[in-house]
């Protein structure tokens, strides 16, 4: 019966390094981000390569 249970995953969006760190520290199972070149949204606060490496 335990095989049939699906455990939800906490997936958190992050648009800057500070939010990424908070998400990880507060228990997010996964975080999704967009880089400056790979984000479909044209909003400020996208990650640079250096920030992604630090995160």
PDB file of N, CA and C in Angstrom, residues 20-55:
ATOM      1  N   UNK A  20      16.929  31.851  -3.987  1.00  0.00           N
ATOM      2  CA  UNK A  20      17.417  30.481  -4.135  1.00  0.00           C
ATOM      3  C   UNK A  20      17.951  29.946  -2.811  1.00  0.00           C
ATOM      4  N   UNK A  21      18.763  30.741  -2.132  1.00  0.00           N
ATOM      5  CA  UNK A  21      19.331  30.313  -0.850  1.00  0.00           C
ATOM      6  C   UNK A  21      18.242  30.120   0.205  1.00  0.00           C
ATOM      7  N   UNK A  22      17.268  31.016   0.258  1.00  0.00           N
ATOM      8  CA  UNK A  22      16.153  30.862   1.203  1.00  0.00           C
ATOM      9  C   UNK A  22      15.367  29.587   0.912  1.00  0.00           C
ATOM     10  N   UNK A  23      15.091  29.336  -0.355  1.00  0.00           N
ATOM     11  CA  UNK A  23      14.316  28.152  -0.719  1.00  0.00           C
ATOM     12  C   UNK A  23      15.012  26.875  -0.257  1.00  0.00           C
ATOM     13  N   UNK A  24      16.303  26.791  -0.491  1.00  0.00           N
ATOM     14  CA  UNK A  24      17.054  25.604  -0.085  1.00  0.00           C
ATOM     15  C   UNK A  24      17.111  25.493   1.435  1.00  0.00           C
ATOM     16  N   UNK A  25      17.382  26.604   2.107  1.00  0.00           N
ATOM     17  CA  UNK A  25      17.489  26.582   3.570  1.00  0.00           C
ATOM     18  C   UNK A  25      16.175  26.249   4.261  1.00  0.00           C
ATOM     19  N   UNK A  26      15.049  26.569   3.622  1.00  0.00           N
ATOM     20  CA  UNK A  26      13.750  26.313   4.238  1.00  0.00           C
ATOM     21  C   UNK A  26      13.073  25.054   3.715  1.00  0.00           C
ATOM     22  N   UNK A  27      13.841  24.195   3.042  1.00  0.00           N
ATOM     23  CA  UNK A  27      13.338  22.862   2.753  1.00  0.00           C
ATOM     24  C   UNK A  27      12.777  22.594   1.377  1.00  0.00           C
ATOM     25  N   UNK A  28      13.024  23.448   0.414  1.00  0.00           N
ATOM     26  CA  UNK A  28      12.542  23.158  -0.935  1.00  0.00           C
ATOM     27  C   UNK A  28      13.213  21.887  -1.448  1.00  0.00           C
ATOM     28  N   UNK A  29      12.427  21.022  -2.077  1.00  0.00           N
ATOM     29  CA  UNK A  29      12.985  19.815  -2.681  1.00  0.00           C
ATOM     30  C   UNK A  29      13.692  20.140  -3.991  1.00  0.00           C
ATOM     31  N   UNK A  30      13.188  21.149  -4.680  1.00  0.00           N
ATOM     32  CA  UNK A  30      13.763  21.551  -5.961  1.00  0.00           C
ATOM     33  C   UNK A  30      13.485  23.033  -6.182  1.00  0.00           C
ATOM     34  N   UNK A  31      14.361  23.666  -6.943  1.00  0.00           N
ATOM     35  CA  UNK A  31      14.217  25.085  -7.270  1.00  0.00           C
ATOM     36  C   UNK A  31      14.409  25.225  -8.771  1.00  0.00           C
ATOM     37  N   UNK A  32      13.524  25.978  -9.421  1.00  0.00           N
ATOM     38  CA  UNK A  32      13.738  26.205 -10.846  1.00  0.00           C
ATOM     39  C   UNK A  32      14.098  27.662 -11.087  1.00  0.00           C
ATOM     40  N   UNK A  33      15.032  27.853 -12.017  1.00  0.00           N
ATOM     41  CA  UNK A  33      15.567  29.179 -12.307  1.00  0.00           C
ATOM     42  C   UNK A  33      15.696  29.344 -13.814  1.00  0.00           C
ATOM     43  N   UNK A  34      15.844  30.587 -14.230  1.00  0.00           N
ATOM     44  CA  UNK A  34      16.144  30.895 -15.619  1.00  0.00           C
ATOM     45  C   UNK A  34      17.338  31.816 -15.668  1.00  0.00           C
ATOM     46  N   UNK A  35      18.243  31.523 -16.551  1.00  0.00           N
ATOM     47  CA  UNK A  35      19.408  32.384 -16.707  1.00  0.00           C
ATOM     48  C   UNK A  35      19.084  33.585 -17.575  1.00  0.00           C
ATOM     49  N   UNK A  36      20.024  34.458 -17.721  1.00  0.00           N
ATOM     50  CA  UNK A  36      19.804  35.661 -18.529  1.00  0.00           C
ATOM     51  C   UNK A  36      19.504  35.315 -19.983  1.00  0.00           C
ATOM     52  N   UNK A  37      20.096  34.228 -20.480  1.00  0.00           N
ATOM     53  CA  UNK A  37      19.894  33.846 -21.876  1.00  0.00           C
ATOM     54  C   UNK A  37      18.814  32.790 -22.062  1.00  0.00           C
ATOM     55  N   UNK A  38      18.412  32.106 -20.991  1.00  0.00           N
ATOM     56  CA  UNK A  38      17.509  30.970 -21.135  1.00  0.00           C
ATOM     57  C   UNK A  38      16.174  31.154 -20.434  1.00  0.00           C
ATOM     58  N   UNK A  39      15.814  32.365 -20.102  1.00  0.00           N
ATOM     59  CA  UNK A  39      14.565  32.623 -19.405  1.00  0.00           C
ATOM     60  C   UNK A  39      13.549  33.168 -20.394  1.00  0.00           C
ATOM     61  N   UNK A  40      12.350  32.633 -20.378  1.00  0.00           N
ATOM     62  CA  UNK A  40      11.311  33.107 -21.289  1.00  0.00           C
ATOM     63  C   UNK A  40      10.653  34.393 -20.812  1.00  0.00           C
ATOM     64  N   UNK A  41      10.840  34.708 -19.546  1.00  0.00           N
ATOM     65  CA  UNK A  41      10.263  35.939 -19.010  1.00  0.00           C
ATOM     66  C   UNK A  41      11.278  37.063 -19.119  1.00  0.00           C
ATOM     67  N   UNK A  42      10.820  38.213 -19.498  1.00  0.00           N
ATOM     68  CA  UNK A  42      11.743  39.351 -19.616  1.00  0.00           C
ATOM     69  C   UNK A  42      11.624  40.230 -18.377  1.00  0.00           C
ATOM     70  N   UNK A  43      11.950  39.656 -17.220  1.00  0.00           N
ATOM     71  CA  UNK A  43      11.899  40.405 -15.965  1.00  0.00           C
ATOM     72  C   UNK A  43      13.301  40.572 -15.420  1.00  0.00           C
ATOM     73  N   UNK A  44      13.457  41.554 -14.565  1.00  0.00           N
ATOM     74  CA  UNK A  44      14.758  41.754 -13.932  1.00  0.00           C
ATOM     75  C   UNK A  44      15.001  40.667 -12.903  1.00  0.00           C
ATOM     76  N   UNK A  45      16.257  40.465 -12.581  1.00  0.00           N
ATOM     77  CA  UNK A  45      16.599  39.528 -11.530  1.00  0.00           C
ATOM     78  C   UNK A  45      16.943  38.138 -12.020  1.00  0.00           C
ATOM     79  N   UNK A  46      17.186  37.976 -13.307  1.00  0.00           N
ATOM     80  CA  UNK A  46      17.576  36.664 -13.804  1.00  0.00           C
ATOM     81  C   UNK A  46      19.003  36.345 -13.388  1.00  0.00           C
ATOM     82  N   UNK A  47      19.327  35.069 -13.315  1.00  0.00           N
ATOM     83  CA  UNK A  47      20.632  34.616 -12.845  1.00  0.00           C
ATOM     84  C   UNK A  47      21.715  34.785 -13.898  1.00  0.00           C
ATOM     85  N   UNK A  48      22.893  35.173 -13.425  1.00  0.00           N
ATOM     86  CA  UNK A  48      24.085  35.121 -14.270  1.00  0.00           C
ATOM     87  C   UNK A  48      24.713  33.738 -14.080  1.00  0.00           C
ATOM     88  N   UNK A  49      25.653  33.381 -14.931  1.00  0.00           N
ATOM     89  CA  UNK A  49      26.342  32.099 -14.800  1.00  0.00           C
ATOM     90  C   UNK A  49      27.052  32.007 -13.451  1.00  0.00           C
ATOM     91  N   UNK A  50      27.668  33.104 -13.024  1.00  0.00           N
ATOM     92  CA  UNK A  50      28.382  33.110 -11.746  1.00  0.00           C
ATOM     93  C   UNK A  50      27.436  32.858 -10.574  1.00  0.00           C
ATOM     94  N   UNK A  51      26.247  33.465 -10.623  1.00  0.00           N
ATOM     95  CA  UNK A  51      25.267  33.261  -9.548  1.00  0.00           C
ATOM     96  C   UNK A  51      24.759  31.823  -9.531  1.00  0.00           C
ATOM     97  N   UNK A  52      24.562  31.243 -10.711  1.00  0.00           N
ATOM     98  CA  UNK A  52      24.127  29.848 -10.767  1.00  0.00           C
ATOM     99  C   UNK A  52      25.187  28.929 -10.169  1.00  0.00           C
ATOM    100  N   UNK A  53      26.453  29.216 -10.446  1.00  0.00           N
ATOM    101  CA  UNK A  53      27.531  28.408  -9.871  1.00  0.00           C
ATOM    102  C   UNK A  53      27.563  28.544  -8.352  1.00  0.00           C
ATOM    103  N   UNK A  54      27.357  29.759  -7.846  1.00  0.00           N
ATOM    104  CA  UNK A  54      27.363  29.983  -6.398  1.00  0.00           C
ATOM    105  C   UNK A  54      26.179  29.302  -5.725  1.00  0.00           C
ATOM    106  N   UNK A  55      25.026  29.361  -6.384  1.00  0.00           N
ATOM    107  CA  UNK A  55      23.806  28.780  -5.812  1.00  0.00           C
ATOM    108  C   UNK A  55      23.895  27.290  -5.739  1.00  0.00           C
TER     109      UNK A  55
END
